[in-house]
PDB file of C-alpha atoms in Angstrom:
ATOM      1  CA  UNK A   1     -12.000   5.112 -14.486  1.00  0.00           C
ATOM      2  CA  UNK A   2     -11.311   4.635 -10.805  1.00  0.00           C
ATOM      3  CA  UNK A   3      -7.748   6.402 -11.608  1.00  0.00           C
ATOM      4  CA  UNK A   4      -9.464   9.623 -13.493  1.00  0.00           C
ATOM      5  CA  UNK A   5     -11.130   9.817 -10.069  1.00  0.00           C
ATOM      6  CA  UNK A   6      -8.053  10.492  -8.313  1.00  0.00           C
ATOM      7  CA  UNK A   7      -6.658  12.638 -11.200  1.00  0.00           C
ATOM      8  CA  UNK A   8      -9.601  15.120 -10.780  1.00  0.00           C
ATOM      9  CA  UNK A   9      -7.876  16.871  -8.136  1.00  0.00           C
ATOM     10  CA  UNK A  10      -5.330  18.208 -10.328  1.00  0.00           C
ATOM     11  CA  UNK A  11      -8.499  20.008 -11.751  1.00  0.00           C
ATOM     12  CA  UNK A  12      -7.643  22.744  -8.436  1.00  0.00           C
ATOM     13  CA  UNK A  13      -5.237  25.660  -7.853  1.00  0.00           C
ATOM     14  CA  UNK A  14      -4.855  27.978 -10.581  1.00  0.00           C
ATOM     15  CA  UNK A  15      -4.596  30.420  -8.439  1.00  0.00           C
ATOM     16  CA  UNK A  16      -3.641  29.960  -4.171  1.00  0.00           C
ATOM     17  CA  UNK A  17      -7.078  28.613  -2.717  1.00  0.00           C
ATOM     18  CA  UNK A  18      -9.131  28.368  -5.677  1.00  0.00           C
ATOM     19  CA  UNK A  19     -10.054  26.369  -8.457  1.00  0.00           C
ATOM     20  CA  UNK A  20      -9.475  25.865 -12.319  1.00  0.00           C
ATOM     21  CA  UNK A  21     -11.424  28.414 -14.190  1.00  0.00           C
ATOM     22  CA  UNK A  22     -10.020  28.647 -17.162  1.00  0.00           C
ATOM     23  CA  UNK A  23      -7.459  26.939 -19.372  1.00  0.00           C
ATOM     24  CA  UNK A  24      -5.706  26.754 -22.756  1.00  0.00           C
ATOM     25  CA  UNK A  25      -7.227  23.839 -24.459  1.00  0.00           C
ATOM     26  CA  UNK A  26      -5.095  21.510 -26.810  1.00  0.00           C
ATOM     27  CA  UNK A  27      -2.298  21.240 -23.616  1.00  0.00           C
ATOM     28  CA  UNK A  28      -1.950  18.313 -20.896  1.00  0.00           C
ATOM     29  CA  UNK A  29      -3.529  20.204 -18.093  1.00  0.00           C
ATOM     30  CA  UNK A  30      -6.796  20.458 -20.434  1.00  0.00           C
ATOM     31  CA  UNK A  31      -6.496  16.727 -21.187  1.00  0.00           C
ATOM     32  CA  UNK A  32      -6.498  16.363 -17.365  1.00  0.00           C
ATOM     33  CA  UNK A  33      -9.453  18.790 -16.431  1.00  0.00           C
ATOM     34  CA  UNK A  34     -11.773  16.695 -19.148  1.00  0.00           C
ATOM     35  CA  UNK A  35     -10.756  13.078 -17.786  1.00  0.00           C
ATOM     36  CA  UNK A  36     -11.684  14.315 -14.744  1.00  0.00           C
ATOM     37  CA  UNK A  37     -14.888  15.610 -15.371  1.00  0.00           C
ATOM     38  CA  UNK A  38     -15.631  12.320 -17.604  1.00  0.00           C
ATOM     39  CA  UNK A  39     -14.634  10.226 -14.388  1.00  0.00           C
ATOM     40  CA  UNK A  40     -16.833  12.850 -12.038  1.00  0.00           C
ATOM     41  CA  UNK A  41     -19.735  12.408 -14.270  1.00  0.00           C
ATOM     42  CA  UNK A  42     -19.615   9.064 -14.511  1.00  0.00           C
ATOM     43  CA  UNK A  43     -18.985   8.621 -10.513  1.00  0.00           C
ATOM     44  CA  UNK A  44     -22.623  11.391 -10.558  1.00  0.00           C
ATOM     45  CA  UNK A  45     -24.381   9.209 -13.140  1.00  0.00           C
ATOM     46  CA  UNK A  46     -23.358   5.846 -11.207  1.00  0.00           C
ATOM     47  CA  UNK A  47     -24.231   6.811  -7.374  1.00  0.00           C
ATOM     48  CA  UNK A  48     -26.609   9.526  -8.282  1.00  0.00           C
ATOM     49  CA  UNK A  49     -28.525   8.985 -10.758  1.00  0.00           C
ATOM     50  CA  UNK A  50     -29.067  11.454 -14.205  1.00  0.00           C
ATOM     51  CA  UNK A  51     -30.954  13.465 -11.833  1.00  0.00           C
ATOM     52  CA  UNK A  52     -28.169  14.162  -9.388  1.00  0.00           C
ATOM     53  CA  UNK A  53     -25.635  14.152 -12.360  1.00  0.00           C
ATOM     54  CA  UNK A  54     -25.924  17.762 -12.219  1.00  0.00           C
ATOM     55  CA  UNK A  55     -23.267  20.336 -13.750  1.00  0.00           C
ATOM     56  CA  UNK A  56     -22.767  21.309  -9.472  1.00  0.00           C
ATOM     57  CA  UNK A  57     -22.197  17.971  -8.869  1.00  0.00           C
ATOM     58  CA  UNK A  58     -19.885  16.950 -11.507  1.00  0.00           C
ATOM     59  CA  UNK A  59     -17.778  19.986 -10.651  1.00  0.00           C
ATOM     60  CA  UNK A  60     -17.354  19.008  -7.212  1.00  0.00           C
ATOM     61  CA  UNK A  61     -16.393  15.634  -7.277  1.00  0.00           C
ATOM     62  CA  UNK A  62     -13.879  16.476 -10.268  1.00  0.00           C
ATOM     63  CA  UNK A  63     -12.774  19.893  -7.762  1.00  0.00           C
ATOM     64  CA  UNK A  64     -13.370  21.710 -10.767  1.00  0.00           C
ATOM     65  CA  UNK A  65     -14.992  25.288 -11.426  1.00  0.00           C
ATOM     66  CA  UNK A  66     -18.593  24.227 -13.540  1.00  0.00           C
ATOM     67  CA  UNK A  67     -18.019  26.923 -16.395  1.00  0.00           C
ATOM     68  CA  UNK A  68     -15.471  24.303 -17.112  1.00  0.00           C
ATOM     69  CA  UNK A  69     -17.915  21.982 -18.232  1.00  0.00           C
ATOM     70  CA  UNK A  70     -19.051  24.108 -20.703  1.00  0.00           C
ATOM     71  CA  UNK A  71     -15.700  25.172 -21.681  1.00  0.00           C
ATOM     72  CA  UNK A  72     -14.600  21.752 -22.590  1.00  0.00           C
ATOM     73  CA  UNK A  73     -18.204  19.892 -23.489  1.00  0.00           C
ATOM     74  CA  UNK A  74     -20.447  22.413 -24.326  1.00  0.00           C
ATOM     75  CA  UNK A  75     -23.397  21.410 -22.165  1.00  0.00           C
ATOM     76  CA  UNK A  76     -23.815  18.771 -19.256  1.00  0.00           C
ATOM     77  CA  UNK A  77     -25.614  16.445 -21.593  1.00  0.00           C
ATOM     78  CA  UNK A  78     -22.694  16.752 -24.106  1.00  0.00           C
ATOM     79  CA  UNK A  79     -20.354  15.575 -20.782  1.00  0.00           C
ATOM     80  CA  UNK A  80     -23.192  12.725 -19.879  1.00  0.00           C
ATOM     81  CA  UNK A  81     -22.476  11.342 -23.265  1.00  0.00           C
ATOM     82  CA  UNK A  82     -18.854  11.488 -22.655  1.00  0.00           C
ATOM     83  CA  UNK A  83     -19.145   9.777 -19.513  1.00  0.00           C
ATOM     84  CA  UNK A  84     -21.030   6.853 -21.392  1.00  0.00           C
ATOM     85  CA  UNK A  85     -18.521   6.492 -23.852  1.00  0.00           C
ATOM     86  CA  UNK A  86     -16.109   5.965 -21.845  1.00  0.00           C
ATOM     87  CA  UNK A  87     -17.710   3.641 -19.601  1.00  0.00           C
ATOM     88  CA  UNK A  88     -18.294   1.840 -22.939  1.00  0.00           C
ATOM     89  CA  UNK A  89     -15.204   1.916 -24.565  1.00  0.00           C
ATOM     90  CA  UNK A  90     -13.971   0.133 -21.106  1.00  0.00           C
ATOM     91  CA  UNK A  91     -16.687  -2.458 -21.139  1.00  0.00           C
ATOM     92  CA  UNK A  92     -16.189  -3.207 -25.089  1.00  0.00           C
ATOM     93  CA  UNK A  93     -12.262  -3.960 -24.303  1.00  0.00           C
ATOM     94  CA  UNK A  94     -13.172  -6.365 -21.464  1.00  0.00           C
ATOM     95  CA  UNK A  95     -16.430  -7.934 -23.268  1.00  0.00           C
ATOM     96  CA  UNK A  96     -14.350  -8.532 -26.391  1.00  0.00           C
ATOM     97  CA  UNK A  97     -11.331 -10.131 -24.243  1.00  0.00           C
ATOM     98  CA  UNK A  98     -13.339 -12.412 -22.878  1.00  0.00           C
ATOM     99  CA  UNK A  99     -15.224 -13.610 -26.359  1.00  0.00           C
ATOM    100  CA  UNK A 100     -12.043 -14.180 -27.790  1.00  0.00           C
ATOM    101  CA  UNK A 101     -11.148 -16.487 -25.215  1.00  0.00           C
ATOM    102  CA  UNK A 102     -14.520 -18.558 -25.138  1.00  0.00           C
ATOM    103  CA  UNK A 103     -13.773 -21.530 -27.157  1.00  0.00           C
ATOM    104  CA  UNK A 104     -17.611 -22.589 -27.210  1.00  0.00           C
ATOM    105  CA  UNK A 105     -20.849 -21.573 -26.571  1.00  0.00           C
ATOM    106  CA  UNK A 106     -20.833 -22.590 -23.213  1.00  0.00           C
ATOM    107  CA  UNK A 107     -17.602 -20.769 -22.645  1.00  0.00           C
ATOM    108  CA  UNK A 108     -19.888 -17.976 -23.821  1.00  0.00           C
ATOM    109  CA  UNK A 109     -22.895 -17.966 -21.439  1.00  0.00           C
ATOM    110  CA  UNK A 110     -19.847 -18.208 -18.430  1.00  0.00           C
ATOM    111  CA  UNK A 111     -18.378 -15.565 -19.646  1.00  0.00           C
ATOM    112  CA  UNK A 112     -21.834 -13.336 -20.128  1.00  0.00           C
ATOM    113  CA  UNK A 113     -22.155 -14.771 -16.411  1.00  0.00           C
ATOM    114  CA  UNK A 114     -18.712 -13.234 -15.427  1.00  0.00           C
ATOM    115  CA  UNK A 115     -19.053  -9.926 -16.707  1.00  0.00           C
ATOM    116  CA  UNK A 116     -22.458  -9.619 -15.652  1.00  0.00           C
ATOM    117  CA  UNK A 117     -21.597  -9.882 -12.096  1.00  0.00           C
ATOM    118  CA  UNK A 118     -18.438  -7.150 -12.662  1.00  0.00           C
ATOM    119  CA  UNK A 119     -21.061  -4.601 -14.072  1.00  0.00           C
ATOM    120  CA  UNK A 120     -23.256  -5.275 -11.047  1.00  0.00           C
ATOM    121  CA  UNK A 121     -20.371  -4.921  -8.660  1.00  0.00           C
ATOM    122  CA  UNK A 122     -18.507  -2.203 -10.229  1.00  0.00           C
ATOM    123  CA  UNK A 123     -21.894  -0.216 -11.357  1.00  0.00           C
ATOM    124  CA  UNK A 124     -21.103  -0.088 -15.369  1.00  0.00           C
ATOM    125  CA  UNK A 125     -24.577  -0.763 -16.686  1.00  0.00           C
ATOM    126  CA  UNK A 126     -26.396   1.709 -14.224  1.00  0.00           C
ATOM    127  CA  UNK A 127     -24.497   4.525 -16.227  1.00  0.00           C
ATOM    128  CA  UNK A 128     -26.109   3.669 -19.451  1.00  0.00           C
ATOM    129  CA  UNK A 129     -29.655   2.428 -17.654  1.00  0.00           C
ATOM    130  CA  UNK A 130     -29.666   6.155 -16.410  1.00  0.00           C
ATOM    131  CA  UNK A 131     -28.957   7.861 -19.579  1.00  0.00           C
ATOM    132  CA  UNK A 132     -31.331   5.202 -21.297  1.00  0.00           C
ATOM    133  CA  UNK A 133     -34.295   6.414 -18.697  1.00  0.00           C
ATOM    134  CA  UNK A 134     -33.223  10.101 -19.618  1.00  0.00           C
ATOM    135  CA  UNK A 135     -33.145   9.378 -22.866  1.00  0.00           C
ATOM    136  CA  UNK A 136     -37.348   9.140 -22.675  1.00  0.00           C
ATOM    137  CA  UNK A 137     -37.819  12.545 -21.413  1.00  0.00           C
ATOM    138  CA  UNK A 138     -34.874  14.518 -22.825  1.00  0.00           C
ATOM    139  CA  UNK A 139     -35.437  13.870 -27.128  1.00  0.00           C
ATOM    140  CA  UNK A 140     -32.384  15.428 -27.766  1.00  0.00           C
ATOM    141  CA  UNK A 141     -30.877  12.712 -25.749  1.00  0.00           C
ATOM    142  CA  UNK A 142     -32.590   9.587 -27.574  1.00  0.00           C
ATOM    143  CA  UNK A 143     -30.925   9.270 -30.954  1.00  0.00           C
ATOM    144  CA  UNK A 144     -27.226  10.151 -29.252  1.00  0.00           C
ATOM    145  CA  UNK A 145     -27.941   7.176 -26.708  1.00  0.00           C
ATOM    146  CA  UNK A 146     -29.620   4.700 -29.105  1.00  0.00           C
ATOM    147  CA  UNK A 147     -26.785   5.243 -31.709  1.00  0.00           C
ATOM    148  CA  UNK A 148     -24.289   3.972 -28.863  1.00  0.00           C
ATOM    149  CA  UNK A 149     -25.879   0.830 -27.999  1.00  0.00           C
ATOM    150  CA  UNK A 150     -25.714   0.012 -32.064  1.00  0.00           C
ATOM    151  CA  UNK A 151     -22.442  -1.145 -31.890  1.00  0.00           C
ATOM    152  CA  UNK A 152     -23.455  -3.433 -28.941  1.00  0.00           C
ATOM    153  CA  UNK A 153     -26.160  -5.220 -30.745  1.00  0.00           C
ATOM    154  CA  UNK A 154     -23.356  -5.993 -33.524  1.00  0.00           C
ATOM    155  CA  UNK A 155     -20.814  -6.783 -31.231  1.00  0.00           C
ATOM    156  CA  UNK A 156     -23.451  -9.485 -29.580  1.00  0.00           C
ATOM    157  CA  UNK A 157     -24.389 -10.606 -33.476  1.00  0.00           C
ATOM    158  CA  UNK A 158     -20.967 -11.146 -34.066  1.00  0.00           C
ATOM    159  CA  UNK A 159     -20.432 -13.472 -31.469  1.00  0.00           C
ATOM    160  CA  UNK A 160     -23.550 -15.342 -32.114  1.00  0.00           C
ATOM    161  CA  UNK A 161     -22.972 -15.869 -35.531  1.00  0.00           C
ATOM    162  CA  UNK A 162     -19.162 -17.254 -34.558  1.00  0.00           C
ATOM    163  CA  UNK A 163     -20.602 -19.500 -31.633  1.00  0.00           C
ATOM    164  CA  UNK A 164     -23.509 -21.101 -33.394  1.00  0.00           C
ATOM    165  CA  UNK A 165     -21.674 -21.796 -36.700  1.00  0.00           C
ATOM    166  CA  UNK A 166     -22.196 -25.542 -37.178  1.00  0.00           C
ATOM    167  CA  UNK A 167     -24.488 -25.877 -34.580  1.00  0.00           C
ATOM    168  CA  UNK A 168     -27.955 -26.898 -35.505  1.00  0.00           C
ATOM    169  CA  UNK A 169     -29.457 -23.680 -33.287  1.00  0.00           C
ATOM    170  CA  UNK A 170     -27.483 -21.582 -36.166  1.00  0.00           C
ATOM    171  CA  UNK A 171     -30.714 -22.217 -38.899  1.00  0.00           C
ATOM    172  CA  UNK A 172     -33.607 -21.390 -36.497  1.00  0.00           C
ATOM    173  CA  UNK A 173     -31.942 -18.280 -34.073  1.00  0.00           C
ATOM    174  CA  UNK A 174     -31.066 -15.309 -36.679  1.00  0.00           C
ATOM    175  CA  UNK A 175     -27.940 -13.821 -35.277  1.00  0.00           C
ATOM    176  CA  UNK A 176     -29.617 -10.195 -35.272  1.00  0.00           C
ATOM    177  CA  UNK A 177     -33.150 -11.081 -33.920  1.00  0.00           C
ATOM    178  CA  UNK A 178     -30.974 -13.110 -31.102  1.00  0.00           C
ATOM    179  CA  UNK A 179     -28.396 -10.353 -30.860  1.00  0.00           C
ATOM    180  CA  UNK A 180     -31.308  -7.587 -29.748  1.00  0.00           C
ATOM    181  CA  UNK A 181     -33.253  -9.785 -27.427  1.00  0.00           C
ATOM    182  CA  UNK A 182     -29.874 -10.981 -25.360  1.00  0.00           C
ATOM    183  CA  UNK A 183     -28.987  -6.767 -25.564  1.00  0.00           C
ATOM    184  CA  UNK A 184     -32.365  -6.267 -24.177  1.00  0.00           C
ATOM    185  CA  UNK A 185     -32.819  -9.362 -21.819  1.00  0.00           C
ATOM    186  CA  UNK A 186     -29.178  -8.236 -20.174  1.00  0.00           C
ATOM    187  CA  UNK A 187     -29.835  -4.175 -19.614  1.00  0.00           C
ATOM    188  CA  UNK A 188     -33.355  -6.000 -17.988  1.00  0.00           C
ATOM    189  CA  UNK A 189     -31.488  -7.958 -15.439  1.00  0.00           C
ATOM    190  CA  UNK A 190     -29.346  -5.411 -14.879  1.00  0.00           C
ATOM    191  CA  UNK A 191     -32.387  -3.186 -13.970  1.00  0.00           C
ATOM    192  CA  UNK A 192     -34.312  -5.495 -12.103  1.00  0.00           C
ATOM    193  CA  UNK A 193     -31.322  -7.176 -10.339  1.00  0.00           C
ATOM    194  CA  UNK A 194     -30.284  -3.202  -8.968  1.00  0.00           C
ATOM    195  CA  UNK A 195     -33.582  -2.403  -8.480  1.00  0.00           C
ATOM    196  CA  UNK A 196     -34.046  -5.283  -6.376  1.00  0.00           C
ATOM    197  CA  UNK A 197     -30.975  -5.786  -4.791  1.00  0.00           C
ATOM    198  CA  UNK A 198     -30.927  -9.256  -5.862  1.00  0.00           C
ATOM    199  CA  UNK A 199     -29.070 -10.747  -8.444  1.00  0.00           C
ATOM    200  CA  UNK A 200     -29.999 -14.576  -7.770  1.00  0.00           C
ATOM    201  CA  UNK A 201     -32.697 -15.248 -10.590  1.00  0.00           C
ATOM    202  CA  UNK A 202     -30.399 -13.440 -13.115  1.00  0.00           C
ATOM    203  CA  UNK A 203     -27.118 -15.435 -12.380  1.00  0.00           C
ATOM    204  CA  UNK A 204     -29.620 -19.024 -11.849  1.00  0.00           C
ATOM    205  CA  UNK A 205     -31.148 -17.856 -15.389  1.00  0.00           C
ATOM    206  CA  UNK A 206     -27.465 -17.562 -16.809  1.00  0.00           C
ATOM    207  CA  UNK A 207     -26.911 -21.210 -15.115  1.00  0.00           C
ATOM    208  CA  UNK A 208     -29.963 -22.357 -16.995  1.00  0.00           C
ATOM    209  CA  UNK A 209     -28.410 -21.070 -20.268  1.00  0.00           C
ATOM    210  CA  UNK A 210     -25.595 -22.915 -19.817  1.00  0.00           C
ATOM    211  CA  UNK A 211     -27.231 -26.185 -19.259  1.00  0.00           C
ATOM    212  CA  UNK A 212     -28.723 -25.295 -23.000  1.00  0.00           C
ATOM    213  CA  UNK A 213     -25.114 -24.556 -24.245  1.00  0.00           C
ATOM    214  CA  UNK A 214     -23.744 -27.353 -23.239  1.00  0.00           C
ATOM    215  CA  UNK A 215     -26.280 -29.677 -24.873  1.00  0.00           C
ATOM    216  CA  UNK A 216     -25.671 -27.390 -28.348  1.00  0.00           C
ATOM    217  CA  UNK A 217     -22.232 -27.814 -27.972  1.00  0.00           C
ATOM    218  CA  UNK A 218     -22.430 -31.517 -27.731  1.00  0.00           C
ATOM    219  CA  UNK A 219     -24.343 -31.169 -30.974  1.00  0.00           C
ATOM    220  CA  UNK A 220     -21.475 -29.266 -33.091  1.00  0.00           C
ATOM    221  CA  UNK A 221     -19.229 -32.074 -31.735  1.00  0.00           C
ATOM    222  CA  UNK A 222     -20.951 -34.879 -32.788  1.00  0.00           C
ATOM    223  CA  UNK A 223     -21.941 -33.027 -36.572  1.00  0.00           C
ATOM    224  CA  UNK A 224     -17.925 -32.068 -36.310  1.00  0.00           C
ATOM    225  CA  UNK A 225     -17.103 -35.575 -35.914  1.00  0.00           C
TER     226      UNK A 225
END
C-alpha cells in the first residue's frame, strides 16, 4: 500500500497546474487515480481516524480533484470499504503465509505473535477498528463491514480445526466458538494496546498461550506415538 501512496501523484496535471478532474474509466490512468485514492483513504482512515477520512482529505493526500471519488466509488463510504479491502486482502496473503508454515500449534500462537506486532507497527487493524466503530453509527455501514470480517472468522476456524486435529483440546474447543472469540480477543488487543500505547500485556498474554501450546503439542506427540 505504501507504493499506491507514491503512485497518487500521478492522480495531478490534466491540465498545466491543476488536477485530475475527469477521466475515461476502463484505461490505466483510471486504474491509477482509484489505487490512489484506495491508498489515500486508507493512509486518512489509519492516521486520522473515520472522522478525518473525509472525501477533502482523501483527495489531498491522493492530489486528486474529490468529484473523483464519486466518479470512481460512488460515495466516500463506498471508497472506505475499498480501502478495507484492500488492507485485507494484504493481511489475508501474509496471515495465510505464515499458517502454512506453522508446523504446530505452537508455531501458531508465534506466528499470531508476529503478525500482531506488524499490524501494530504498520497500523493494519486500526483501519478496520475505525470502520468497525463507524459501523455503530452509520447502519448502512454495519452489514458491508460485518460481511468482511466473515471470511476472517473462517480463515481462523480453518486453522484451528488443522492445528488441534489429534490433539485432545480438539473434543472440548469447537473450531467456530474458538474461531470468534480469538477474532474478537485479537481486534481487543489491538484496541486496547493503541489506545494505550502499550502493547506489553498483549504480547506477555500471547507468551502465555504459547506455554499452553506447547504442553498440547506434547500431547499430539505422545497420542502420535
Amino acid at each position: 500500500m505504501l507504493n499506491l501512496i507514491g503512485q497518487s501523484k500521478r492522480c495531478s496535471v490534466a491540465r498545466a497546474g491543476g488536477k485530475r478532474s475527469i477521466e475515461p474509466s476502463g484505461n490505466t490512468g483510471s486504474a491509477v487515480t482509484r489505487a490512489a485514492l484506495v491508498a489515500g483513504a486508507v493512509a486518512a482512515l489509519r492516521e486520522e481516524g473515520f472522522a478525518g477520512a473525509s472525501a477533502r482529505e482523501i483527495a489531498r493526500r491522493a492530489d486528486c480533484q474529490q468529484s473523483l471519488i464519486f466518479y470512481h466509488f460512488g460515495s466516500v463510504a463506498k471508497l472506505h470499504l475499498a480501502a478495507l479491502d484492500a488492507v485485507s486482502d494484504a493481511r489475508n496473503a501474509r496471515y495465510r503465509a505464515m499458517v502454512d508454515e506453522s508446523e504446530s500449534i505452537g508455531d501458531l500462537v508465534r506466528a499470531a505473535r508476529a503478525v500482531f506486532d506488524e499490524d501494530l507497527d504498520q497500523g493494519h487493524v486500526t483501519v478496520l477498528v475505525e470502520m468497525i466503530a463507524a459501523a455503530q453509527f452509520t447502519p448502512e455501514l454495519r452489514p458491508e463491514v460485518a460481511a468482511r470480517i466473515r471470511p476472517w472468522r473462517t480463515f481462523a476456524a480453518d486453522s484451528v480445526r488443522e492445528a488441534l486435529a489429534g490433539s485432545p483440546a480438539a473434543r472440548l474447543l469447537p473450531p467456530e466458538e474458538l474461531a470468534h472469540a480469538i477474532v474478537a480477543l485479537y481486534l481487543g488487543l489491538e484496541m486496547l494496546a493503541g489506545l494505550e500505547g502499550e502493547r506489553k500485556p498483549a504480547l506477555a498474554l500471547f507468551d502465555r498461550a504459547g506455554k499452553i501450546a506447547s504442553l498440547l503439542d506434547i500431547f499430539k506427540r505422545k497420542k502420535k506415538a
